[in-house]
Short mmCIF file of N, CA and C in Angstrom, two decimals:
data_model
loop_
_atom_site.label_atom_id
_atom_site.label_comp_id
_atom_site.label_asym_id
_atom_site.label_seq_id
_atom_site.Cartn_x
_atom_site.Cartn_y
_atom_site.Cartn_z
N UNK A 1 0.94 -78.45 82.22
CA UNK A 1 0.36 -78.58 83.60
C UNK A 1 0.22 -77.18 84.36
N UNK A 2 1.00 -76.15 83.76
CA UNK A 2 0.32 -74.71 84.18
C UNK A 2 -0.76 -74.47 84.13
N UNK A 3 -1.63 -75.09 82.85
CA UNK A 3 -2.70 -74.79 82.43
C UNK A 3 -3.76 -75.64 83.17
N UNK A 4 -3.53 -76.41 84.03
CA UNK A 4 -4.27 -77.51 84.40
C UNK A 4 -4.66 -78.36 83.36
N UNK A 5 -4.00 -79.09 82.47
CA UNK A 5 -4.52 -79.83 81.26
C UNK A 5 -3.75 -81.01 81.57
N UNK A 6 -4.32 -82.26 81.42
CA UNK A 6 -3.47 -83.24 81.26
C UNK A 6 -2.37 -83.50 80.37
N UNK A 7 -1.42 -83.92 81.00
CA UNK A 7 -0.04 -84.19 80.36
C UNK A 7 0.50 -85.56 79.92
N UNK A 8 0.46 -86.24 78.62
CA UNK A 8 1.19 -87.43 78.63
C UNK A 8 2.30 -87.28 78.02
N UNK A 9 3.27 -88.43 78.33
CA UNK A 9 4.61 -88.23 78.55
C UNK A 9 5.55 -89.26 78.20
N UNK A 10 6.40 -89.55 77.57
CA UNK A 10 7.01 -91.09 77.42
C UNK A 10 7.84 -90.98 78.70
N UNK A 11 7.83 -92.30 78.87
CA UNK A 11 8.52 -92.61 80.39
C UNK A 11 10.12 -92.12 80.29
N UNK A 12 10.71 -92.06 79.19
CA UNK A 12 11.94 -91.61 78.99
C UNK A 12 12.22 -90.28 79.58
N UNK A 13 11.26 -89.24 79.61
CA UNK A 13 11.28 -88.21 80.11
C UNK A 13 11.21 -88.41 81.63
N UNK A 14 10.59 -89.15 82.12
CA UNK A 14 10.59 -89.05 83.85
C UNK A 14 11.97 -89.41 84.23
N UNK A 15 12.99 -89.92 83.43
CA UNK A 15 14.28 -90.19 83.97
C UNK A 15 15.00 -88.74 84.20
N UNK A 16 14.74 -87.88 83.53
CA UNK A 16 15.50 -86.22 83.62
C UNK A 16 14.32 -85.40 84.35
N UNK A 17 13.18 -85.69 84.55
CA UNK A 17 12.21 -85.00 85.25
C UNK A 17 11.57 -85.71 86.09
N UNK A 18 12.34 -85.99 87.54
CA UNK A 18 11.84 -86.99 88.48
C UNK A 18 10.50 -86.50 89.42
N UNK A 19 10.04 -85.09 89.01
CA UNK A 19 8.69 -84.71 89.32
C UNK A 19 7.44 -85.65 88.72
N UNK A 20 7.63 -85.89 87.77
CA UNK A 20 6.73 -86.71 86.97
C UNK A 20 6.25 -88.15 87.72
N UNK A 21 5.30 -88.13 87.74
CA UNK A 21 4.55 -89.29 88.63
C UNK A 21 3.24 -89.72 87.88
N UNK A 22 3.51 -90.95 87.67
CA UNK A 22 2.19 -91.79 86.80
C UNK A 22 0.92 -91.65 87.63
N UNK A 23 -0.03 -91.30 86.80
CA UNK A 23 -1.56 -91.03 87.26
C UNK A 23 -1.69 -90.00 88.30
N UNK A 24 -0.45 -89.22 88.78
CA UNK A 24 -0.64 -88.22 89.79
C UNK A 24 -0.78 -87.09 89.15
N UNK A 25 0.23 -86.73 88.11
CA UNK A 25 0.23 -85.60 87.63
C UNK A 25 0.52 -85.58 86.05
N UNK A 26 0.62 -86.93 85.43
CA UNK A 26 0.98 -87.35 84.23
C UNK A 26 0.55 -88.58 83.90
N UNK A 27 0.46 -88.72 82.50
CA UNK A 27 0.39 -90.15 82.33
C UNK A 27 1.81 -90.68 81.40
N UNK A 28 2.37 -91.73 82.03
CA UNK A 28 3.74 -91.91 81.52
C UNK A 28 3.44 -93.21 80.45
N UNK A 29 3.92 -93.19 79.14
CA UNK A 29 3.97 -94.17 78.35
C UNK A 29 5.24 -94.97 77.75
N UNK A 30 5.03 -96.19 77.46
CA UNK A 30 6.14 -96.72 76.92
C UNK A 30 6.37 -96.96 75.51
N UNK A 31 7.68 -97.68 75.29
CA UNK A 31 8.00 -97.83 73.84
C UNK A 31 6.98 -98.89 73.30
N UNK A 32 6.12 -99.48 74.04
CA UNK A 32 5.30 -100.66 73.42
C UNK A 32 3.92 -100.12 73.40
N UNK A 33 3.65 -98.75 73.49
CA UNK A 33 2.56 -98.33 73.59
C UNK A 33 2.09 -97.44 72.52
N UNK A 34 0.91 -97.28 72.13
CA UNK A 34 0.75 -96.30 71.31
C UNK A 34 0.09 -94.98 71.86
N UNK A 35 0.78 -93.72 71.61
CA UNK A 35 0.34 -92.73 72.48
C UNK A 35 -1.04 -92.30 72.11
N UNK A 36 -1.60 -92.43 70.84
CA UNK A 36 -2.62 -92.27 70.52
C UNK A 36 -3.76 -92.97 71.24
N UNK A 37 -3.56 -94.31 71.29
CA UNK A 37 -4.27 -95.23 72.36
C UNK A 37 -4.26 -94.55 73.72
N UNK A 38 -3.28 -94.49 74.38
CA UNK A 38 -2.75 -93.94 75.53
C UNK A 38 -3.96 -92.68 75.81
N UNK A 39 -3.80 -91.64 75.02
CA UNK A 39 -4.46 -90.39 74.74
C UNK A 39 -5.91 -90.76 75.03
N UNK A 40 -6.52 -91.34 74.21
CA UNK A 40 -7.89 -92.09 73.81
C UNK A 40 -8.41 -92.44 75.29
N UNK A 41 -7.77 -93.48 75.96
CA UNK A 41 -7.98 -94.29 76.79
C UNK A 41 -8.18 -93.11 78.19
N UNK A 42 -7.09 -92.28 78.16
CA UNK A 42 -7.07 -91.11 79.39
C UNK A 42 -8.29 -90.20 79.08
N UNK A 43 -8.68 -89.78 77.95
CA UNK A 43 -9.65 -88.59 77.87
C UNK A 43 -10.78 -89.60 78.09
N UNK A 44 -11.15 -90.69 78.32
CA UNK A 44 -12.50 -91.13 78.46
C UNK A 44 -12.36 -91.47 80.03
N UNK A 45 -11.45 -91.51 80.82
CA UNK A 45 -11.60 -91.48 82.25
C UNK A 45 -11.64 -90.05 82.70
N UNK A 46 -12.91 -89.59 83.21
CA UNK A 46 -12.78 -88.49 83.49
C UNK A 46 -12.57 -88.20 85.05
N UNK A 47 -12.48 -89.15 86.00
CA UNK A 47 -11.76 -89.00 87.17
C UNK A 47 -9.88 -89.07 86.96
N UNK A 48 -9.52 -89.42 86.18
CA UNK A 48 -8.29 -89.62 86.12
C UNK A 48 -7.79 -88.33 85.35
N UNK A 49 -8.62 -87.80 84.28
CA UNK A 49 -8.54 -86.50 84.00
C UNK A 49 -8.34 -85.35 84.99
N UNK A 50 -9.47 -85.36 85.63
CA UNK A 50 -9.57 -84.44 87.11
C UNK A 50 -8.43 -84.41 88.05
N UNK A 51 -7.61 -85.76 88.34
CA UNK A 51 -6.95 -86.07 89.16
C UNK A 51 -5.52 -85.48 88.36
N UNK A 52 -5.46 -85.73 87.05
CA UNK A 52 -3.94 -85.24 86.47
C UNK A 52 -3.92 -83.68 86.26
N UNK A 53 -5.27 -83.17 86.18
CA UNK A 53 -5.13 -81.56 85.90
C UNK A 53 -4.80 -81.09 87.36
N UNK A 54 -5.37 -81.65 88.64
CA UNK A 54 -5.07 -80.88 89.78
C UNK A 54 -3.71 -81.35 90.17
N UNK A 55 -3.29 -82.50 89.98
CA UNK A 55 -2.18 -82.87 90.05
C UNK A 55 -0.75 -82.03 89.39
N UNK A 56 -1.23 -81.98 88.00
CA UNK A 56 -0.17 -81.34 87.58
C UNK A 56 0.38 -79.88 87.59
N UNK A 57 -1.28 -79.37 87.88
CA UNK A 57 -1.14 -77.81 88.55
C UNK A 57 -0.43 -77.63 89.70
N UNK A 58 -0.46 -78.79 90.75
CA UNK A 58 0.08 -78.53 92.13
C UNK A 58 1.65 -78.75 92.01
N UNK A 59 1.95 -79.70 90.79
CA UNK A 59 3.46 -79.95 90.38
C UNK A 59 3.96 -78.58 89.92
N UNK A 60 3.33 -77.97 89.05
CA UNK A 60 3.71 -76.86 88.40
C UNK A 60 4.20 -75.80 89.47
N UNK A 61 3.14 -75.45 90.42
CA UNK A 61 3.23 -74.68 91.41
C UNK A 61 4.22 -74.96 92.30
N UNK A 62 4.42 -76.06 92.33
CA UNK A 62 5.69 -76.52 93.54
C UNK A 62 6.98 -76.47 93.10
N UNK A 63 7.13 -76.88 91.89
CA UNK A 63 8.59 -77.13 91.30
C UNK A 63 8.93 -76.39 89.97
N UNK A 64 7.84 -75.90 89.09
CA UNK A 64 8.35 -75.29 88.19
C UNK A 64 7.73 -73.82 87.70
N UNK A 65 7.12 -73.13 88.67
CA UNK A 65 6.92 -71.93 88.74
C UNK A 65 7.94 -71.01 88.53
N UNK A 66 7.96 -69.80 87.87
CA UNK A 66 9.16 -68.96 87.55
C UNK A 66 9.62 -68.75 88.74
N UNK A 67 8.88 -68.48 89.62
CA UNK A 67 9.92 -67.85 90.94
C UNK A 67 10.65 -68.94 91.86
N UNK A 68 9.67 -70.07 91.84
CA UNK A 68 10.53 -71.25 92.49
C UNK A 68 11.81 -71.61 91.63
N UNK A 69 11.46 -71.60 90.30
CA UNK A 69 12.75 -72.20 89.45
C UNK A 69 13.78 -71.42 89.64
N UNK A 70 13.64 -69.85 89.40
CA UNK A 70 14.67 -69.03 89.80
C UNK A 70 15.53 -69.00 91.00
N UNK A 71 14.69 -69.20 91.97
CA UNK A 71 14.98 -69.36 93.29
C UNK A 71 16.03 -70.45 93.53
N UNK A 72 15.44 -71.62 92.75
CA UNK A 72 16.52 -72.89 92.70
C UNK A 72 17.85 -72.66 91.98
N UNK A 73 17.59 -71.76 91.03
CA UNK A 73 19.05 -71.63 90.15
C UNK A 73 19.88 -70.73 90.74
N UNK A 74 19.46 -69.66 91.49
CA UNK A 74 20.34 -68.62 92.35
C UNK A 74 20.79 -69.47 93.41
N UNK A 75 20.00 -70.34 94.27
CA UNK A 75 20.55 -71.23 95.36
C UNK A 75 21.77 -72.15 94.79
N UNK A 76 21.84 -72.59 93.84
CA UNK A 76 22.47 -73.48 93.33
C UNK A 76 23.96 -73.08 92.72
N UNK A 77 23.77 -71.33 92.57
CA UNK A 77 25.11 -70.60 92.43
C UNK A 77 25.52 -70.29 90.88
N UNK A 78 24.63 -71.02 90.08
CA UNK A 78 24.71 -70.82 88.57
C UNK A 78 24.66 -69.22 88.36
N UNK A 79 23.85 -68.57 88.82
CA UNK A 79 23.91 -66.98 88.48
C UNK A 79 23.74 -66.37 90.09
N UNK A 80 24.18 -65.04 89.98
CA UNK A 80 24.16 -64.37 91.08
C UNK A 80 22.77 -63.37 91.02
N UNK A 81 22.21 -63.28 92.22
CA UNK A 81 21.24 -62.71 92.35
C UNK A 81 21.46 -61.08 92.47
#
């Protein structure tokens, strides 16, 4: 996401990372899907690739950038600033 690359993730990961949104910032695939087939299908859709790249980068900037993550950790009281 940080590099603006499309991300393909097993749907189980979305349970622990609620920021993942299918076809907005990643492609989520399930147990009955072949990840290679999902990747090929995704790679052939240039519009979707563009959406995933921009959506993923925006998600990274909003939720996972070092400054944002550290601020959340400090606010949670896990560590002192």
